[in-house]
CSV table of N, CA and C in Angstrom, one decimal:
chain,number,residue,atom,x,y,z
A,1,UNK,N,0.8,-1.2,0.0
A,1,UNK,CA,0.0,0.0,0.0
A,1,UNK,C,0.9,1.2,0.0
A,2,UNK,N,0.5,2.0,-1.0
A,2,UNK,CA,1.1,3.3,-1.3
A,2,UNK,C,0.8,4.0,-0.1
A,3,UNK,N,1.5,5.1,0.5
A,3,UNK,CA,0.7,6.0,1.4
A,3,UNK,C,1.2,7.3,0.9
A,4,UNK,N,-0.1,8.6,1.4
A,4,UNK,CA,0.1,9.7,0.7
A,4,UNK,C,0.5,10.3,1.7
A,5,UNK,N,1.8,11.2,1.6
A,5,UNK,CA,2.6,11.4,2.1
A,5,UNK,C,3.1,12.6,1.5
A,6,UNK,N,2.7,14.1,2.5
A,6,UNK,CA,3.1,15.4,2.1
A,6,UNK,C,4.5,15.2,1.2
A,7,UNK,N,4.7,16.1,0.3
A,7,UNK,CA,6.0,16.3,-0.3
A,7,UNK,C,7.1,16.8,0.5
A,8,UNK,N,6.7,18.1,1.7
A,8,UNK,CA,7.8,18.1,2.3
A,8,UNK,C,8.4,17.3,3.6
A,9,UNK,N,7.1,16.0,4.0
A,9,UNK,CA,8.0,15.1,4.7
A,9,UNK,C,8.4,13.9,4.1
A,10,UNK,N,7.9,13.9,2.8
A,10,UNK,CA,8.8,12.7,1.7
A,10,UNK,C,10.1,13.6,1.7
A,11,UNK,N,10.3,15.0,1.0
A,11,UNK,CA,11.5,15.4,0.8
A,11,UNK,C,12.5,15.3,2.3
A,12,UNK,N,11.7,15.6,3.7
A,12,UNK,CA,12.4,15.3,4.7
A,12,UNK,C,13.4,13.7,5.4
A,13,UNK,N,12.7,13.2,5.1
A,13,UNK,CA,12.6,11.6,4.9
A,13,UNK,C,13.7,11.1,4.3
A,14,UNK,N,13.5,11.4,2.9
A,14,UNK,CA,14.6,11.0,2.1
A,14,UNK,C,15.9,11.9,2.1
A,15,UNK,N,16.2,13.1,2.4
A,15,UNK,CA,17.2,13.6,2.9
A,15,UNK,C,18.1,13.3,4.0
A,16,UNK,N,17.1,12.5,5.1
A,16,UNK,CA,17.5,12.3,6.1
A,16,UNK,C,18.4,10.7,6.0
A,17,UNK,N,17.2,10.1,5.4
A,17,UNK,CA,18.3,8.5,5.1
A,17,UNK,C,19.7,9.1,3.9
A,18,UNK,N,19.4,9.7,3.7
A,18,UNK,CA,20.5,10.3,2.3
A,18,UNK,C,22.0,11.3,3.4
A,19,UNK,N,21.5,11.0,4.5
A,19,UNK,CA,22.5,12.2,5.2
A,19,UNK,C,22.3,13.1,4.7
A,20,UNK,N,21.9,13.6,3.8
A,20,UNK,CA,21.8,15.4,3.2
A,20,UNK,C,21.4,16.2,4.1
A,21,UNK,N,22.4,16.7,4.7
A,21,UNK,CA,22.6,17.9,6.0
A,21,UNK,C,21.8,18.8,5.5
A,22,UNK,N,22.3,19.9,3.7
A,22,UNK,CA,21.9,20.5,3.3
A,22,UNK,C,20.0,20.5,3.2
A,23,UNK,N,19.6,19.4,3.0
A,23,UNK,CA,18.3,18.9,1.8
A,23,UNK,C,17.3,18.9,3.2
A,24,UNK,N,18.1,18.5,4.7
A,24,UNK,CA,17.4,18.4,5.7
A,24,UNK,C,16.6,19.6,6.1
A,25,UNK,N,17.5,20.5,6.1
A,25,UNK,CA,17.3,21.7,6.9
A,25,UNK,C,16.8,22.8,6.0
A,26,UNK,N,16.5,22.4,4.8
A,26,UNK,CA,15.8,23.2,3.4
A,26,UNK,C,14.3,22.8,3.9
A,27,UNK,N,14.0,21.6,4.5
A,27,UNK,CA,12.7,21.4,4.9
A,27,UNK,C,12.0,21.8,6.1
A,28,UNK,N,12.9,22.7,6.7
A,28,UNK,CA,12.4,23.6,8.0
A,28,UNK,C,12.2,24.9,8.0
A,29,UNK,N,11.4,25.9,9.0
A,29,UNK,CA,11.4,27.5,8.9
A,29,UNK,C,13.3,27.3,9.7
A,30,UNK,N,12.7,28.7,9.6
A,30,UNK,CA,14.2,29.2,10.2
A,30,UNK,C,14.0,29.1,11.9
A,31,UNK,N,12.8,29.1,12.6
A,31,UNK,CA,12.7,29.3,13.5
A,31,UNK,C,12.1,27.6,14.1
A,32,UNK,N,11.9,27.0,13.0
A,32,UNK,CA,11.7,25.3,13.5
A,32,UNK,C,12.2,24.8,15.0
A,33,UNK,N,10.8,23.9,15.4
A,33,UNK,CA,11.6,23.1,16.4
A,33,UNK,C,11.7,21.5,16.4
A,34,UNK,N,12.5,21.2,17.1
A,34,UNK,CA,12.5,19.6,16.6
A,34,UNK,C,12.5,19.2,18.4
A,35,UNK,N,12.1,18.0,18.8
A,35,UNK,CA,12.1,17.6,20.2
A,35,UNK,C,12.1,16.0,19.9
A,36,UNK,N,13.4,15.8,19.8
A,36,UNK,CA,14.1,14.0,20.1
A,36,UNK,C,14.6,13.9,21.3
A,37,UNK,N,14.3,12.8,21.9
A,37,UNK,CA,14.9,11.9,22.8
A,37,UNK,C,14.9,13.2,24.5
A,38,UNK,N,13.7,14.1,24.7
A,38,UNK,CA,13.5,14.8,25.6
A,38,UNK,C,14.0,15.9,25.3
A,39,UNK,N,15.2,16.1,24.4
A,39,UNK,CA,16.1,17.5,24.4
A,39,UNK,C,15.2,18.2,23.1
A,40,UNK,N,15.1,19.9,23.3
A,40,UNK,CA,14.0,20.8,22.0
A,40,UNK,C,15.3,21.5,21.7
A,41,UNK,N,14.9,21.6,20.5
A,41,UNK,CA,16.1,21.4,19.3
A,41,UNK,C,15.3,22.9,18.5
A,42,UNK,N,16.0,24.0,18.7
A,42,UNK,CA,15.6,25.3,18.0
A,42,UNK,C,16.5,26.1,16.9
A,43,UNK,N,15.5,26.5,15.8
A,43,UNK,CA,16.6,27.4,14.6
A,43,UNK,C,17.5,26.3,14.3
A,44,UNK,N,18.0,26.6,13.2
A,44,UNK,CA,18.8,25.7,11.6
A,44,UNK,C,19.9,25.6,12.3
A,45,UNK,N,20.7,26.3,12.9
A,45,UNK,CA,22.2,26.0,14.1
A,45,UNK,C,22.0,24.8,14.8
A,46,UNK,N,21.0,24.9,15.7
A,46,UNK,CA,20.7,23.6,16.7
A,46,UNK,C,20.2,22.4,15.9
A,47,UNK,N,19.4,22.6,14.8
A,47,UNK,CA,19.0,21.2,14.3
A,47,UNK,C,20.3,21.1,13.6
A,48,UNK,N,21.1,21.7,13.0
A,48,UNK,CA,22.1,21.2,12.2
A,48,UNK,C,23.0,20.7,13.1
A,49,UNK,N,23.5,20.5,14.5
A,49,UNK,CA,24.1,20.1,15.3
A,49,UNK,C,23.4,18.6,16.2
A,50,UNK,N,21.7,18.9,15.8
A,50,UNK,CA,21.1,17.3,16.3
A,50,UNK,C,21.2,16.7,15.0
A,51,UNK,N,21.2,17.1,13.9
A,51,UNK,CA,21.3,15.9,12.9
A,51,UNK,C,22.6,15.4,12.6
A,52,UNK,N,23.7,16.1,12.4
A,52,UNK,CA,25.1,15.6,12.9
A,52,UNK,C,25.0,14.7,13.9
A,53,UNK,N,24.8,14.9,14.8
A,53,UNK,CA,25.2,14.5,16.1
A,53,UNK,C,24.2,12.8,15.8
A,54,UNK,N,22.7,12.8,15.6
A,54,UNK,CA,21.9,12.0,15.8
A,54,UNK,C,22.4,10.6,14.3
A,55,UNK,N,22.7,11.4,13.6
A,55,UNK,CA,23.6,10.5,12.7
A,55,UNK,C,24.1,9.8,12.3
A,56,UNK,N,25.5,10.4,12.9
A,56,UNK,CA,26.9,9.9,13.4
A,56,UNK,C,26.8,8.8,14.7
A,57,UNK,N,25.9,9.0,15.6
A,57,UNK,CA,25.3,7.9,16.9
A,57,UNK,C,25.0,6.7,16.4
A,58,UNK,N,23.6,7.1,15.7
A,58,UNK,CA,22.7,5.9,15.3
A,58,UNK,C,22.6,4.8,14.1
A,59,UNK,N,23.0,5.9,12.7
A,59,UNK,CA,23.1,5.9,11.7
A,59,UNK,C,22.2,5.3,11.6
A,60,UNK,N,21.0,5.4,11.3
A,60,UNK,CA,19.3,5.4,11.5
A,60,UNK,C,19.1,5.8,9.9
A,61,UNK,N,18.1,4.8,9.3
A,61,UNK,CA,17.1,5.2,8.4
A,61,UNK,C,15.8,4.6,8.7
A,62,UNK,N,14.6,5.3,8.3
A,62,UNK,CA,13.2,5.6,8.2
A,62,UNK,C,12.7,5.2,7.2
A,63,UNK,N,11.3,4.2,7.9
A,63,UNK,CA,10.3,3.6,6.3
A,63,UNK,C,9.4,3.9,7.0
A,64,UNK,N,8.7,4.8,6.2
A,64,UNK,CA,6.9,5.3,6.6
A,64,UNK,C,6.6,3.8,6.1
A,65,UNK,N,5.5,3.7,7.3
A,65,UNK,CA,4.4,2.2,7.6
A,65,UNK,C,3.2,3.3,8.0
A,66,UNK,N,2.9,4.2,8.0
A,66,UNK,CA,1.3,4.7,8.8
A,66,UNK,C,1.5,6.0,8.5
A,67,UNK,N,0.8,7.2,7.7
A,67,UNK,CA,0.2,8.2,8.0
A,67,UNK,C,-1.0,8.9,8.1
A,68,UNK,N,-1.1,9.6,9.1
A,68,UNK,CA,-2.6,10.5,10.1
A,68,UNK,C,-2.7,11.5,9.6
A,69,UNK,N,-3.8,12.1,9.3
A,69,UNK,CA,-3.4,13.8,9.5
A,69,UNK,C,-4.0,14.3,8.1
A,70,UNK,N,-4.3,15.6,8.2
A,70,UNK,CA,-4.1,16.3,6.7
A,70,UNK,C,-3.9,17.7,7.4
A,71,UNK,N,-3.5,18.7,6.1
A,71,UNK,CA,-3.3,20.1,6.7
A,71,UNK,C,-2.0,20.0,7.5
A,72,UNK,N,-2.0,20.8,8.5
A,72,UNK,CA,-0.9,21.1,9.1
A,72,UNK,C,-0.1,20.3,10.2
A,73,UNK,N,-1.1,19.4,10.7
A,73,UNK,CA,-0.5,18.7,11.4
A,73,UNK,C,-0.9,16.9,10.7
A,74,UNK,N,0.5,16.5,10.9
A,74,UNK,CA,0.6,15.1,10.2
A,74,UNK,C,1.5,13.9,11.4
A,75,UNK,N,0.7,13.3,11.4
A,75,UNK,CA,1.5,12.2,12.4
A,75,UNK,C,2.0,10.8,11.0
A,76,UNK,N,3.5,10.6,10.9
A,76,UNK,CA,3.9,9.7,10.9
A,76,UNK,C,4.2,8.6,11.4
A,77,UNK,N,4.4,7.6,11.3
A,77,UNK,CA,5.0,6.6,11.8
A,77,UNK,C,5.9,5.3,10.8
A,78,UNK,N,7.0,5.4,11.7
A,78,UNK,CA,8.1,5.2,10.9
A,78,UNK,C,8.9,3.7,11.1
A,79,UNK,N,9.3,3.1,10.3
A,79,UNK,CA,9.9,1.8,11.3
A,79,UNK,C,11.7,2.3,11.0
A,80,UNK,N,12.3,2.4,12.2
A,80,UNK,CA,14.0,3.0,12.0
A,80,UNK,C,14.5,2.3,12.5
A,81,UNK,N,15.8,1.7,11.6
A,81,UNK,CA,16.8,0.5,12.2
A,81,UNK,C,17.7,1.7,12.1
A,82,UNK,N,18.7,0.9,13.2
A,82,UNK,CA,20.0,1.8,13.3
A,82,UNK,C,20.9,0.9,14.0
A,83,UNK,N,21.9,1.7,14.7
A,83,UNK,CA,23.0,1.3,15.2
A,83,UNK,C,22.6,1.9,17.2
A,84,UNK,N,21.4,1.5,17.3
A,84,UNK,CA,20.9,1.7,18.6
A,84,UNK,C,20.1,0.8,19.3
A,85,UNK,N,20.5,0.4,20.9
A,85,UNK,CA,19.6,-1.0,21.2
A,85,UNK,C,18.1,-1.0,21.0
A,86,UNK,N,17.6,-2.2,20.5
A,86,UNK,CA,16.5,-2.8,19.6
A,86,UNK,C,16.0,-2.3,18.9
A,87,UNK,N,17.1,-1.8,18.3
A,87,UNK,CA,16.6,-1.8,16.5
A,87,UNK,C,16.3,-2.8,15.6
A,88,UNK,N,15.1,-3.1,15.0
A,88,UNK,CA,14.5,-1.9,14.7
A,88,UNK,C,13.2,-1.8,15.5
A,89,UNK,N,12.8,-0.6,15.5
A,89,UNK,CA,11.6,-0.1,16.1
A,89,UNK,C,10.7,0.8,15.3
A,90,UNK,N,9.5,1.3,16.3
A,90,UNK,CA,8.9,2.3,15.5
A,90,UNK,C,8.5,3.5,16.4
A,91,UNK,N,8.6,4.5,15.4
A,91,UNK,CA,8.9,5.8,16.3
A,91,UNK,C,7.1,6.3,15.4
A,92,UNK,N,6.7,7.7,16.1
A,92,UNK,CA,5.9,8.3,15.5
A,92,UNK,C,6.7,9.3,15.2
A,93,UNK,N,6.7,10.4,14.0
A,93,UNK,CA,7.2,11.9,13.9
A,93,UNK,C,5.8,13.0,13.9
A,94,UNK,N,5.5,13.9,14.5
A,94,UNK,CA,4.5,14.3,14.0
A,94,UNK,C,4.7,16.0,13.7
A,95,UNK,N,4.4,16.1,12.6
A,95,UNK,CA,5.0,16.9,12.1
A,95,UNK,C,3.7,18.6,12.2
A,96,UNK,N,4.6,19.7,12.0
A,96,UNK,CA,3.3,21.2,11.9
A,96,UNK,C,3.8,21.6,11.0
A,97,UNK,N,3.4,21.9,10.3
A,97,UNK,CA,3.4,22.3,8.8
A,97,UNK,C,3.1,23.7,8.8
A,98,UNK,N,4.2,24.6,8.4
A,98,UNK,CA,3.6,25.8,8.0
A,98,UNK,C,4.2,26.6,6.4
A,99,UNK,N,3.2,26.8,6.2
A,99,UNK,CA,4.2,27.5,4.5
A,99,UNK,C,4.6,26.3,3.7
A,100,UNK,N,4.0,25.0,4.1
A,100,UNK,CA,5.0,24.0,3.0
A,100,UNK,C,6.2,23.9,3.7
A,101,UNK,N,6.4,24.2,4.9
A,101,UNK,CA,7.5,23.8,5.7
A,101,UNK,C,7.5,23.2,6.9
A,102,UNK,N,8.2,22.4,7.6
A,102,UNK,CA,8.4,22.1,9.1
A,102,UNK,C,8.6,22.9,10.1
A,103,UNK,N,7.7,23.2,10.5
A,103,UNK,CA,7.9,23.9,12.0
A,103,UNK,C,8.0,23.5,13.0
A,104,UNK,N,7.6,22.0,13.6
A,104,UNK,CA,7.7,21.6,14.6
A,104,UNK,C,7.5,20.5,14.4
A,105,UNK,N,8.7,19.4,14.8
A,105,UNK,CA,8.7,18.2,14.8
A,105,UNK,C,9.1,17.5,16.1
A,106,UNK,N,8.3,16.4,16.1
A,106,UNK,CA,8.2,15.7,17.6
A,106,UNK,C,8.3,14.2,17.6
A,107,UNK,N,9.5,13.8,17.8
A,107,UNK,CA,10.0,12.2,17.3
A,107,UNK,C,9.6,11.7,19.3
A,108,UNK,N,8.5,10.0,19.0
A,108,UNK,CA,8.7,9.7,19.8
A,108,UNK,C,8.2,8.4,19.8
């Protein structure tokens, strides 16, 4: 089953398994938040320091299995293997959309 799946969190998605630091942070405002693993992650400096950082740790890629939502708020759900204990798993991301962009993302 296909799932229909905004363009800018296919484009986020596939950047992200792609390591594209650049292609990542093209899919956020400037003022975006991100909130992984408890720590809130603010502006393109700090995410570009959790995606380095979350990366290089895990080395984690993402397969959409489930998405919620229409409009601005979209809940994903993702199955991510990595290089982290019991992988693989499944995370939700749920994303706020504003402008065709990420404004707040919440991996949990």
């Amino acid at each position: 089953m296909k799932l229909d799946i905004p363009t800018i969190i296919d484009t986020y998605l596939k950047a992200s398994n792609a390591s594209d630091l650049k292609a990542v942070l093209s899919c956020f405002t400037d003022t975006a938040t991100v909130l992984d693993e408890k720590n809130i992650i603010t502006g393109h400096d700090a995410i570009t320091e959790w995606f380095k950082k979350t990366r290089s740790k895990y080395q984690f890629k993402s397969i959409p299995i489930a998405i919620q939502g229409k409009g601005e708020k979209i809940r994903l759900t993702a199955r991510v293997s990595g290089t982290f204990p019991g992988s693989p798993i499944n995370l939700d991301y749920d994303f706020i959309i504003v402008s065709g962009l990420i404004q707040d993302l919440r991996i949990t």
